[in-house]
Amino acid sequence: MSSTIVIYSSKYGTTELYANWIAKELKADLKKISEVKSYELIYYDTVIFGAPLYIGKLHQYNQMLNTMMLYPPKLFLIFAVGLKDPSEEYIQVIKKQNNIEDDEVFYFPGKLDYQHLTLLDKFLMRGLKAQIKKHQSLTDEEQRILNSFNHLVDETNRQFILPLIHYVQKNALL
Ligand SMILES: Cc1cc2nc3c(=O)[nH]c(=O)nc-3n(C[C@H](O)[C@H](O)[C@H](O)COP(=O)(O)O)c2cc1C
């Protein structure tokens, strides 16, 4: 059995896609957070957790922390998926907003299909739109968010996983 597992949370499938790519590349096991039992983690030295960002928060991150409490892995890393532009500054914001101190965090650009959002998510997105519309000039990122109301926005790319893959290959006992 592989000693690495990729565990993910995903509302609309984007994070699941990245989790699949990573698990394939590392020949790791793959599971949805809701299907993982705490005792199963005894088998793994490395746990990679992937989650989308919703209003700054990593979806189901607390559930991941609780699941890991019994058998903490030797190496734990996180990848976040969202619509913001990738940057080291945004990784620091994600860490701060989710109280992550020491764990390594990677960030991958995601996907948004407004037509397929739940009513609540549509409502939250409309709030964001109202905020953005107050701005005098728009950044590329804000423009992309506004575009997402009319078109599918898809920034996903397999290449984004490479820094995470290299990090695991360097630091994990594969
Ligand atoms: C209501 C709502 C809030 C969001 N908040 C953020 C956010 O704070 N930061 C960000 O980068 N992306 C944000 N996004 C974009 C999602 O993270 C992005 O669509 C992601 O690809 C969804 O992943 P999933 O398909 O795995 O659920 C938000 C999307 C919605 C609908």
PDB file of C-alpha atoms and ligand atoms in Angstrom:
ATOM      1  CA  MET A   1       0.000   0.000   0.000  1.00  0.00           C
ATOM      2  CA  SER A   2       1.153   3.521  -0.780  1.00  0.00           C
ATOM      3  CA  SER A   3       2.195   5.524   2.280  1.00  0.00           C
ATOM      4  CA  THR A   4       0.818   8.743   0.803  1.00  0.00           C
ATOM      5  CA  ILE A   5      -2.838   9.684   0.639  1.00  0.00           C
ATOM      6  CA  VAL A   6      -4.516  12.618  -1.039  1.00  0.00           C
ATOM      7  CA  ILE A   7      -7.672  13.631   0.835  1.00  0.00           C
ATOM      8  CA  TYR A   8      -9.929  16.250  -0.676  1.00  0.00           C
ATOM      9  CA  SER A   9     -13.085  18.250  -0.233  1.00  0.00           C
ATOM     10  CA  SER A  10     -14.823  19.630  -3.321  1.00  0.00           C
ATOM     11  CA  LYS A  11     -18.246  21.193  -3.891  1.00  0.00           C
ATOM     12  CA  TYR A  12     -18.177  21.411  -7.690  1.00  0.00           C
ATOM     13  CA  GLY A  13     -15.374  19.059  -8.748  1.00  0.00           C
ATOM     14  CA  THR A  14     -12.401  21.395  -9.300  1.00  0.00           C
ATOM     15  CA  THR A  15     -10.436  20.335  -6.243  1.00  0.00           C
ATOM     16  CA  GLU A  16     -11.325  16.727  -6.995  1.00  0.00           C
ATOM     17  CA  LEU A  17      -9.703  17.134 -10.420  1.00  0.00           C
ATOM     18  CA  TYR A  18      -6.454  18.450  -8.893  1.00  0.00           C
ATOM     19  CA  ALA A  19      -6.552  15.701  -6.235  1.00  0.00           C
ATOM     20  CA  ASN A  20      -6.837  13.069  -8.988  1.00  0.00           C
ATOM     21  CA  TRP A  21      -3.884  14.525 -10.891  1.00  0.00           C
ATOM     22  CA  ILE A  22      -1.733  14.604  -7.739  1.00  0.00           C
ATOM     23  CA  ALA A  23      -2.649  11.073  -6.622  1.00  0.00           C
ATOM     24  CA  LYS A  24      -1.879   9.726 -10.095  1.00  0.00           C
ATOM     25  CA  GLU A  25       1.466  11.507 -10.287  1.00  0.00           C
ATOM     26  CA  LEU A  26       2.561  10.329  -6.815  1.00  0.00           C
ATOM     27  CA  LYS A  27       0.908   6.893  -7.117  1.00  0.00           C
ATOM     28  CA  ALA A  28      -0.850   7.796  -3.872  1.00  0.00           C
ATOM     29  CA  ASP A  29      -4.206   6.708  -2.513  1.00  0.00           C
ATOM     30  CA  LEU A  30      -7.112   9.097  -2.980  1.00  0.00           C
ATOM     31  CA  LYS A  31     -10.195   9.708  -0.840  1.00  0.00           C
ATOM     32  CA  LYS A  32     -12.894  12.256  -0.238  1.00  0.00           C
ATOM     33  CA  ILE A  33     -12.738  13.673   3.325  1.00  0.00           C
ATOM     34  CA  SER A  34     -16.250  12.404   4.090  1.00  0.00           C
ATOM     35  CA  GLU A  35     -15.105   8.827   3.359  1.00  0.00           C
ATOM     36  CA  VAL A  36     -11.984   8.836   5.540  1.00  0.00           C
ATOM     37  CA  LYS A  37     -12.009   7.143   8.952  1.00  0.00           C
ATOM     38  CA  SER A  38      -9.468   8.363  11.548  1.00  0.00           C
ATOM     39  CA  TYR A  39      -7.990   4.894  12.104  1.00  0.00           C
ATOM     40  CA  GLU A  40      -7.137   4.518   8.391  1.00  0.00           C
ATOM     41  CA  LEU A  41      -4.505   7.232   8.710  1.00  0.00           C
ATOM     42  CA  ILE A  42      -2.250   4.880  10.695  1.00  0.00           C
ATOM     43  CA  TYR A  43      -1.128   3.511   7.304  1.00  0.00           C
ATOM     44  CA  TYR A  44       0.154   6.820   5.921  1.00  0.00           C
ATOM     45  CA  ASP A  45       3.343   8.816   6.489  1.00  0.00           C
ATOM     46  CA  THR A  46       2.221  11.634   4.192  1.00  0.00           C
ATOM     47  CA  VAL A  47      -1.207  13.232   4.032  1.00  0.00           C
ATOM     48  CA  ILE A  48      -1.991  15.822   1.343  1.00  0.00           C
ATOM     49  CA  PHE A  49      -5.220  17.733   1.935  1.00  0.00           C
ATOM     50  CA  GLY A  50      -6.887  19.695  -0.867  1.00  0.00           C
ATOM     51  CA  ALA A  51      -9.841  22.042  -0.435  1.00  0.00           C
ATOM     52  CA  PRO A  52     -11.540  24.914  -2.246  1.00  0.00           C
ATOM     53  CA  LEU A  53     -11.726  28.386  -0.746  1.00  0.00           C
ATOM     54  CA  TYR A  54     -15.129  29.772   0.101  1.00  0.00           C
ATOM     55  CA  ILE A  55     -15.072  33.320   1.501  1.00  0.00           C
ATOM     56  CA  GLY A  56     -11.477  32.823   2.491  1.00  0.00           C
ATOM     57  CA  LYS A  57     -12.031  29.564   4.346  1.00  0.00           C
ATOM     58  CA  LEU A  58     -10.666  26.167   3.368  1.00  0.00           C
ATOM     59  CA  HIS A  59     -13.732  23.986   2.991  1.00  0.00           C
ATOM     60  CA  GLN A  60     -13.907  21.173   5.602  1.00  0.00           C
ATOM     61  CA  TYR A  61     -10.440  21.952   6.956  1.00  0.00           C
ATOM     62  CA  ASN A  62     -11.582  21.482  10.566  1.00  0.00           C
ATOM     63  CA  GLN A  63     -12.955  18.066   9.664  1.00  0.00           C
ATOM     64  CA  MET A  64      -9.516  17.186   8.266  1.00  0.00           C
ATOM     65  CA  LEU A  65      -7.795  18.346  11.456  1.00  0.00           C
ATOM     66  CA  ASN A  66     -10.173  16.293  13.607  1.00  0.00           C
ATOM     67  CA  THR A  67      -9.737  13.198  11.439  1.00  0.00           C
ATOM     68  CA  MET A  68      -5.943  13.474  11.736  1.00  0.00           C
ATOM     69  CA  MET A  69      -5.843  13.918  15.501  1.00  0.00           C
ATOM     70  CA  LEU A  70      -5.519  10.223  16.351  1.00  0.00           C
ATOM     71  CA  TYR A  71      -2.640   9.443  13.957  1.00  0.00           C
ATOM     72  CA  PRO A  72      -0.909  12.646  12.848  1.00  0.00           C
ATOM     73  CA  PRO A  73       1.191  11.998   9.722  1.00  0.00           C
ATOM     74  CA  LYS A  74       4.943  12.678   9.508  1.00  0.00           C
ATOM     75  CA  LEU A  75       4.287  15.065   6.639  1.00  0.00           C
ATOM     76  CA  PHE A  76       1.078  17.055   6.159  1.00  0.00           C
ATOM     77  CA  LEU A  77       0.555  19.549   3.385  1.00  0.00           C
ATOM     78  CA  ILE A  78      -2.342  21.498   2.016  1.00  0.00           C
ATOM     79  CA  PHE A  79      -3.400  22.697  -1.392  1.00  0.00           C
ATOM     80  CA  ALA A  80      -6.062  25.365  -1.729  1.00  0.00           C
ATOM     81  CA  VAL A  81      -8.102  25.980  -4.875  1.00  0.00           C
ATOM     82  CA  GLY A  82      -9.690  29.333  -5.652  1.00  0.00           C
ATOM     83  CA  LEU A  83     -10.360  32.048  -8.172  1.00  0.00           C
ATOM     84  CA  LYS A  84      -7.860  34.606  -6.906  1.00  0.00           C
ATOM     85  CA  ASP A  85      -4.596  35.127  -8.747  1.00  0.00           C
ATOM     86  CA  PRO A  86      -1.839  32.852  -7.452  1.00  0.00           C
ATOM     87  CA  SER A  87       0.798  34.659  -5.400  1.00  0.00           C
ATOM     88  CA  GLU A  88       2.897  34.159  -2.293  1.00  0.00           C
ATOM     89  CA  GLU A  89       0.915  37.012  -0.669  1.00  0.00           C
ATOM     90  CA  TYR A  90      -2.361  35.177  -1.199  1.00  0.00           C
ATOM     91  CA  ILE A  91      -0.880  32.002   0.319  1.00  0.00           C
ATOM     92  CA  GLN A  92      -0.012  34.055   3.408  1.00  0.00           C
ATOM     93  CA  VAL A  93      -3.599  35.389   3.517  1.00  0.00           C
ATOM     94  CA  ILE A  94      -4.981  31.831   3.288  1.00  0.00           C
ATOM     95  CA  LYS A  95      -2.695  30.730   6.137  1.00  0.00           C
ATOM     96  CA  LYS A  96      -3.781  33.651   8.302  1.00  0.00           C
ATOM     97  CA  GLN A  97      -7.514  33.250   7.613  1.00  0.00           C
ATOM     98  CA  ASN A  98      -7.388  29.536   8.393  1.00  0.00           C
ATOM     99  CA  ASN A  99      -4.958  29.677  11.353  1.00  0.00           C
ATOM    100  CA  ILE A 100      -2.326  27.591   9.611  1.00  0.00           C
ATOM    101  CA  GLU A 101       1.084  28.094  11.198  1.00  0.00           C
ATOM    102  CA  ASP A 102       3.695  25.569  10.140  1.00  0.00           C
ATOM    103  CA  ASP A 103       2.160  23.467   7.397  1.00  0.00           C
ATOM    104  CA  GLU A 104       3.137  24.011   3.768  1.00  0.00           C
ATOM    105  CA  VAL A 105       0.332  25.484   1.645  1.00  0.00           C
ATOM    106  CA  PHE A 106       0.109  25.409  -2.163  1.00  0.00           C
ATOM    107  CA  TYR A 107      -2.454  27.326  -4.222  1.00  0.00           C
ATOM    108  CA  PHE A 108      -4.003  26.324  -7.549  1.00  0.00           C
ATOM    109  CA  PRO A 109      -6.354  28.397  -9.735  1.00  0.00           C
ATOM    110  CA  GLY A 110      -9.837  26.926  -9.967  1.00  0.00           C
ATOM    111  CA  LYS A 111     -13.024  27.068 -11.937  1.00  0.00           C
ATOM    112  CA  LEU A 112     -16.425  28.714 -11.541  1.00  0.00           C
ATOM    113  CA  ASP A 113     -19.634  27.969 -13.373  1.00  0.00           C
ATOM    114  CA  TYR A 114     -22.200  30.429 -12.000  1.00  0.00           C
ATOM    115  CA  GLN A 115     -25.144  28.629 -13.627  1.00  0.00           C
ATOM    116  CA  HIS A 116     -24.425  25.498 -11.607  1.00  0.00           C
ATOM    117  CA  LEU A 117     -23.939  27.088  -8.181  1.00  0.00           C
ATOM    118  CA  THR A 118     -26.329  26.412  -5.325  1.00  0.00           C
ATOM    119  CA  LEU A 119     -28.766  29.219  -4.518  1.00  0.00           C
ATOM    120  CA  LEU A 120     -26.751  30.169  -1.458  1.00  0.00           C
ATOM    121  CA  ASP A 121     -23.494  30.373  -3.423  1.00  0.00           C
ATOM    122  CA  LYS A 122     -25.227  32.452  -6.122  1.00  0.00           C
ATOM    123  CA  PHE A 123     -26.434  34.798  -3.409  1.00  0.00           C
ATOM    124  CA  LEU A 124     -22.928  35.116  -1.920  1.00  0.00           C
ATOM    125  CA  MET A 125     -21.468  35.746  -5.371  1.00  0.00           C
ATOM    126  CA  ARG A 126     -23.990  38.524  -5.961  1.00  0.00           C
ATOM    127  CA  GLY A 127     -22.807  40.178  -2.737  1.00  0.00           C
ATOM    128  CA  LEU A 128     -19.248  40.031  -4.050  1.00  0.00           C
ATOM    129  CA  LYS A 129     -20.367  41.507  -7.378  1.00  0.00           C
ATOM    130  CA  ALA A 130     -22.001  44.446  -5.587  1.00  0.00           C
ATOM    131  CA  GLN A 131     -18.735  45.094  -3.705  1.00  0.00           C
ATOM    132  CA  ILE A 132     -16.618  44.951  -6.865  1.00  0.00           C
ATOM    133  CA  LYS A 133     -18.974  47.244  -8.780  1.00  0.00           C
ATOM    134  CA  LYS A 134     -18.287  50.003  -6.238  1.00  0.00           C
ATOM    135  CA  HIS A 135     -14.644  50.133  -7.361  1.00  0.00           C
ATOM    136  CA  GLN A 136     -13.604  52.843  -9.809  1.00  0.00           C
ATOM    137  CA  SER A 137     -11.174  50.691 -11.773  1.00  0.00           C
ATOM    138  CA  LEU A 138     -11.097  46.901 -11.821  1.00  0.00           C
ATOM    139  CA  THR A 139      -8.154  44.536 -11.460  1.00  0.00           C
ATOM    140  CA  ASP A 140      -7.900  41.543 -13.839  1.00  0.00           C
ATOM    141  CA  GLU A 141      -9.034  39.371 -10.990  1.00  0.00           C
ATOM    142  CA  GLU A 142     -12.142  41.463 -10.303  1.00  0.00           C
ATOM    143  CA  GLN A 143     -12.929  41.516 -14.016  1.00  0.00           C
ATOM    144  CA  ARG A 144     -12.658  37.711 -14.088  1.00  0.00           C
ATOM    145  CA  ILE A 145     -15.078  37.429 -11.174  1.00  0.00           C
ATOM    146  CA  LEU A 146     -17.574  39.675 -12.972  1.00  0.00           C
ATOM    147  CA  ASN A 147     -17.122  37.632 -16.179  1.00  0.00           C
ATOM    148  CA  SER A 148     -17.932  34.461 -14.269  1.00  0.00           C
ATOM    149  CA  PHE A 149     -21.581  35.574 -14.053  1.00  0.00           C
ATOM    150  CA  ASN A 150     -21.918  35.144 -17.816  1.00  0.00           C
ATOM    151  CA  HIS A 151     -19.277  32.606 -18.821  1.00  0.00           C
ATOM    152  CA  LEU A 152     -17.626  29.556 -17.381  1.00  0.00           C
ATOM    153  CA  VAL A 153     -14.282  30.641 -15.907  1.00  0.00           C
ATOM    154  CA  ASP A 154     -11.777  27.812 -15.954  1.00  0.00           C
ATOM    155  CA  GLU A 155      -8.202  28.467 -14.871  1.00  0.00           C
ATOM    156  CA  THR A 156      -7.330  24.853 -14.026  1.00  0.00           C
ATOM    157  CA  ASN A 157      -4.108  23.407 -15.394  1.00  0.00           C
ATOM    158  CA  ARG A 158      -2.217  20.218 -14.506  1.00  0.00           C
ATOM    159  CA  GLN A 159       1.086  22.150 -14.552  1.00  0.00           C
ATOM    160  CA  PHE A 160       0.150  23.937 -11.330  1.00  0.00           C
ATOM    161  CA  ILE A 161       0.613  20.722  -9.323  1.00  0.00           C
ATOM    162  CA  LEU A 162       4.333  20.445 -10.154  1.00  0.00           C
ATOM    163  CA  PRO A 163       5.748  22.462  -7.202  1.00  0.00           C
ATOM    164  CA  LEU A 164       3.699  20.306  -4.815  1.00  0.00           C
ATOM    165  CA  ILE A 165       4.869  17.089  -6.511  1.00  0.00           C
ATOM    166  CA  HIS A 166       8.508  18.179  -6.260  1.00  0.00           C
ATOM    167  CA  TYR A 167       8.048  19.162  -2.631  1.00  0.00           C
ATOM    168  CA  VAL A 168       6.628  15.748  -1.730  1.00  0.00           C
ATOM    169  CA  GLN A 169       9.318  13.920  -3.689  1.00  0.00           C
ATOM    170  CA  LYS A 170      11.968  15.848  -1.782  1.00  0.00           C
ATOM    171  CA  ASN A 171      10.448  15.666   1.700  1.00  0.00           C
ATOM    172  CA  ALA A 172       8.392  12.498   1.996  1.00  0.00           C
ATOM    173  CA  LEU A 173       9.564   8.968   2.691  1.00  0.00           C
ATOM    174  CA  LEU A 174       8.075   7.548  -0.481  1.00  0.00           C
TER     175      LEU A 174
HETATM  176  C1  LIG B   1     -19.604  31.805  -2.756  1.00  0.00           C
HETATM  177  C2  LIG B   1     -18.210  31.625  -3.261  1.00  0.00           C
HETATM  178  C3  LIG B   1     -17.136  32.117  -2.527  1.00  0.00           C
HETATM  179  C4  LIG B   1     -15.810  31.971  -2.991  1.00  0.00           C
HETATM  180  N1  LIG B   1     -14.777  32.483  -2.242  1.00  0.00           N
HETATM  181  C5  LIG B   1     -13.492  32.404  -2.731  1.00  0.00           C
HETATM  182  C6  LIG B   1     -12.397  32.960  -1.998  1.00  0.00           C
HETATM  183  O1  LIG B   1     -12.531  33.476  -0.899  1.00  0.00           O
HETATM  184  N2  LIG B   1     -11.160  32.895  -2.558  1.00  0.00           N
HETATM  185  C7  LIG B   1     -10.934  32.327  -3.779  1.00  0.00           C
HETATM  186  O2  LIG B   1      -9.791  32.323  -4.236  1.00  0.00           O
HETATM  187  N3  LIG B   1     -11.945  31.736  -4.469  1.00  0.00           N
HETATM  188  C8  LIG B   1     -13.219  31.760  -3.975  1.00  0.00           C
HETATM  189  N4  LIG B   1     -14.264  31.181  -4.669  1.00  0.00           N
HETATM  190  C9  LIG B   1     -13.975  30.408  -5.895  1.00  0.00           C
HETATM  191  C10 LIG B   1     -13.911  28.877  -5.616  1.00  0.00           C
HETATM  192  O3  LIG B   1     -12.928  28.593  -4.652  1.00  0.00           O
HETATM  193  C11 LIG B   1     -13.594  28.146  -6.949  1.00  0.00           C
HETATM  194  O4  LIG B   1     -14.733  28.252  -7.771  1.00  0.00           O
HETATM  195  C12 LIG B   1     -13.159  26.691  -6.776  1.00  0.00           C
HETATM  196  O5  LIG B   1     -12.644  26.232  -8.025  1.00  0.00           O
HETATM  197  C13 LIG B   1     -14.285  25.773  -6.334  1.00  0.00           C
HETATM  198  O6  LIG B   1     -13.750  24.491  -6.079  1.00  0.00           O
HETATM  199  P1  LIG B   1     -14.649  23.162  -6.057  1.00  0.00           P
HETATM  200  O7  LIG B   1     -15.172  22.976  -7.464  1.00  0.00           O
HETATM  201  O8  LIG B   1     -13.669  22.056  -5.700  1.00  0.00           O
HETATM  202  O9  LIG B   1     -15.720  23.329  -5.029  1.00  0.00           O
HETATM  203  C14 LIG B   1     -15.580  31.300  -4.221  1.00  0.00           C
HETATM  204  C15 LIG B   1     -16.657  30.788  -4.948  1.00  0.00           C
HETATM  205  C16 LIG B   1     -17.969  30.938  -4.483  1.00  0.00           C
HETATM  206  C17 LIG B   1     -19.103  30.365  -5.282  1.00  0.00           C
END
